[in-house]
Coordinates of C-alpha atoms in Angstrom, one line a residue:
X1 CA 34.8 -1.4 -13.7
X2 CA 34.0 -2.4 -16.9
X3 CA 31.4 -2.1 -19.4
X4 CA 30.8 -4.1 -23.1
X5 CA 28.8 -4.0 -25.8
X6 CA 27.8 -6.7 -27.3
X7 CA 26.0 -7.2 -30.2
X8 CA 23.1 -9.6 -30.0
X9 CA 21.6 -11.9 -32.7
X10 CA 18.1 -12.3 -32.2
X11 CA 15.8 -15.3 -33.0
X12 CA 12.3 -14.1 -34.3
X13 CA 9.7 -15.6 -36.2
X14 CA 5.6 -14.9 -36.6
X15 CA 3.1 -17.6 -36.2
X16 CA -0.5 -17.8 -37.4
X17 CA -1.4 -20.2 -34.8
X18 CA -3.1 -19.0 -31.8
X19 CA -1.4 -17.9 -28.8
X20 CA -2.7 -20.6 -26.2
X21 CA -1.7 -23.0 -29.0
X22 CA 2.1 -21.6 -28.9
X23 CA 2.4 -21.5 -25.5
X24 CA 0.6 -25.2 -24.6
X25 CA 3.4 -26.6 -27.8
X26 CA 6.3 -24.6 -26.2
X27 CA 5.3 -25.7 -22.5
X28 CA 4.4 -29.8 -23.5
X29 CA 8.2 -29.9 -25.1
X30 CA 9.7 -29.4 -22.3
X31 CA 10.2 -30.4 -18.7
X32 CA 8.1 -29.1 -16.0
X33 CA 9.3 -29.9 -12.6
X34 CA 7.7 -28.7 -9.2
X35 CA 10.8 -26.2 -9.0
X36 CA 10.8 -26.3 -5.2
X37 CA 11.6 -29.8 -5.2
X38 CA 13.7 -30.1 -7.8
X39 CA 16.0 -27.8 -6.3
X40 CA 15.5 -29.7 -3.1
X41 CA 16.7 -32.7 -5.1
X42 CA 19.6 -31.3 -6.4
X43 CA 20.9 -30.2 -3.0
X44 CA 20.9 -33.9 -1.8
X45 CA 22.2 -35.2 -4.6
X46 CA 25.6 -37.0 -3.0
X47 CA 27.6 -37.2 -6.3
X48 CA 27.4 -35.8 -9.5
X49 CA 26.3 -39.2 -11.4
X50 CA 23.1 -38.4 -8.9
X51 CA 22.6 -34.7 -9.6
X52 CA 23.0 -36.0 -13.3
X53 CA 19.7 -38.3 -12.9
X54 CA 17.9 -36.2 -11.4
X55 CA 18.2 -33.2 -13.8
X56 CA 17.8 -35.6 -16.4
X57 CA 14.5 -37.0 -15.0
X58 CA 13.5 -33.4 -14.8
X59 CA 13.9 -32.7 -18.9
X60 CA 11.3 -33.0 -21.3
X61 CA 11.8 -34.5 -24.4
X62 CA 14.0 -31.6 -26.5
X63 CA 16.6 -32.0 -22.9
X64 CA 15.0 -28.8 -21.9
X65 CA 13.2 -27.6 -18.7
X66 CA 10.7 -24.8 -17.6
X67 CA 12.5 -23.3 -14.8
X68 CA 9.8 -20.3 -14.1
X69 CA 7.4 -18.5 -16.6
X70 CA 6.2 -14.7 -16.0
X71 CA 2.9 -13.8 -17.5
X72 CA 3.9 -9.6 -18.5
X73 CA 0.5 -9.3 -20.0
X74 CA -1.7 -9.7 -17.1
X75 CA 0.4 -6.5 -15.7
X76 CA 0.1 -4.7 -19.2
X77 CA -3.7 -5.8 -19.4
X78 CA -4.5 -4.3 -16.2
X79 CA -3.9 -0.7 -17.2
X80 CA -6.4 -1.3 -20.1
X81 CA -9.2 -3.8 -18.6
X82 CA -9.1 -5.6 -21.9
X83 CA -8.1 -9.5 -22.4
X84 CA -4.9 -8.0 -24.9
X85 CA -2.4 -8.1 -25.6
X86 CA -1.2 -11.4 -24.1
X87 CA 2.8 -11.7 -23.5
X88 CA 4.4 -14.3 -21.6
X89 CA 8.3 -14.8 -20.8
X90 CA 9.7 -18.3 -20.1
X91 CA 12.9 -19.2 -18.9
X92 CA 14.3 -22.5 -20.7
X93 CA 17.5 -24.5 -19.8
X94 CA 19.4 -27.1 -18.8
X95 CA 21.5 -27.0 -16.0
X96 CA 23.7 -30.0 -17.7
X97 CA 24.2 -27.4 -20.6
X98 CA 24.6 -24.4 -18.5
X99 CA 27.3 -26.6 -16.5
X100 CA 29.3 -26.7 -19.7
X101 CA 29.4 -23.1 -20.8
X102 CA 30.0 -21.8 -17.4
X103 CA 33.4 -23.7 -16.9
X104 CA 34.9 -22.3 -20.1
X105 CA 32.8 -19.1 -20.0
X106 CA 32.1 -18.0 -16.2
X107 CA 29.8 -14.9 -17.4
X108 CA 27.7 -17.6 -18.9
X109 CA 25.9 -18.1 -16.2
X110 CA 24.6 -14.7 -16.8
X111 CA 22.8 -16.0 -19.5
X112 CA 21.3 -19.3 -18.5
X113 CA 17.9 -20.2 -18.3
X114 CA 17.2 -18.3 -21.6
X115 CA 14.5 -16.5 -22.3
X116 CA 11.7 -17.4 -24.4
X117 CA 9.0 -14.3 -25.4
X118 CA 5.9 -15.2 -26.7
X119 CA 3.5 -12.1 -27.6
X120 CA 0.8 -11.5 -29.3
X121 CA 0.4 -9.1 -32.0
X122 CA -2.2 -7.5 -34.8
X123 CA -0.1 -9.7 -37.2
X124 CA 0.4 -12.7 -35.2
X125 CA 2.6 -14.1 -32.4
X126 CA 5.3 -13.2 -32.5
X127 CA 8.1 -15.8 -30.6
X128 CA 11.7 -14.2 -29.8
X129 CA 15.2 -15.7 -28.6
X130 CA 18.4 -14.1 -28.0
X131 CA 21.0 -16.5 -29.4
X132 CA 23.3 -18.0 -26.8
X133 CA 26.4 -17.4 -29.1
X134 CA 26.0 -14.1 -29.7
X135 CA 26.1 -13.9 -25.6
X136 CA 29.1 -15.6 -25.8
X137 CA 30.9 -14.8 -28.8
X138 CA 33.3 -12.0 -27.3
X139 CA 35.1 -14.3 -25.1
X140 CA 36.4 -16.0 -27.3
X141 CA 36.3 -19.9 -26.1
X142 CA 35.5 -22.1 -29.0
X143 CA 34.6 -24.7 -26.2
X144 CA 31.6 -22.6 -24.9
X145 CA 30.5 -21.4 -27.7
X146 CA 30.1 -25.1 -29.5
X147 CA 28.0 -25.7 -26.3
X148 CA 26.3 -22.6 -27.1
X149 CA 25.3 -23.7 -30.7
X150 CA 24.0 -26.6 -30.1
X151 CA 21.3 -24.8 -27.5
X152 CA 20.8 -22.2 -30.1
X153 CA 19.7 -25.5 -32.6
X154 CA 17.8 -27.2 -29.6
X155 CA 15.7 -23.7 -28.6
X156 CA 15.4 -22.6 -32.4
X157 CA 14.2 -26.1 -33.8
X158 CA 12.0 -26.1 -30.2
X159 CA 10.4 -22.6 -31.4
X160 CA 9.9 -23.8 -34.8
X161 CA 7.9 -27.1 -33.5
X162 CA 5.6 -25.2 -31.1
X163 CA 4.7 -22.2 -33.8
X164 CA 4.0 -24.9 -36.9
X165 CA 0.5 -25.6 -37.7
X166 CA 0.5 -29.1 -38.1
X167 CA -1.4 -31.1 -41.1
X168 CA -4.1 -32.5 -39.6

């Protein structure tokens, strides 16, 4: 058995723009397939040039995908009766991405999808992100973690989009 700590860097910034507005930007970046089939897809995929188009026909624009979302503040809201606070957990990947970590880096597959918190808060919502390096910095493979980076920059420049008010 055994057991290490690892120290995390964690990806945080606060957002005056309202929470529906954070999570319809974070959601209309990325790729939502109907999960069931995707997976379905994947299965029959006969080669790996296949299983390549069809996870890439499954991305949304940043090369990301929704691969479930878990609304934690309908089960906080219901001790309270009240319509706050509002929390909701997504988990983002790409299994292209995760392919590449995972053959240099095994325990990387402990960390992919990521997970994307959005909350809301008295001082705004707040959007969180545990940085894929820091998962896989003790290993040690420069290989993974270059793979890791560039998520990092595709999910950080991803949470900056969706929490920017834009110029109208």
């Amino acid at each position: 058995m055994t057991i290490a700590k690892v120290q995390m860097d964690r990806f945080s910034l606060t957002s005056s723009k309202p929470f529906d507005a954070v999570v319809a930007a974070l959601k209309s970046a990325v790729g939502q397939p109907d999960m069931v089939e995707f997976f379905e897809a994947t299965r029959a995929a006969n080669s790996f040039p296949d299983l390549e188009r069809v996870v890439e026909n499954a991305l949304g624009r940043t090369g990301l995908m929704l691969f479930a979302e878990f609304d934690l503040g309908a089960i906080l809201r219901r001790e309270t009766d009240l319509r706050t606070p509002r929390s909701m957990r997504f988990l983002i990947g790409n299994p292209l991405i995760m392919k590449d970590m995972v053959k240099h880096v095994p325990d990387a597959g402990s960390y992919a999808p990521v997970t994307i918190l959005i909350d809301e808060r008295s001082d705004g919502v707040h959007v969180s992100y545990d940085m894929m390096e820091s998962h896989l910095l003790p290993y040690g493979s420069a290989e993974a973690l270059a793979v890791a980076r560039n998520l990092d920059a595709k999910i950080t420049t991803l949470l900056c989009e969706a929490t920017t008010i834009s110029a109208s």
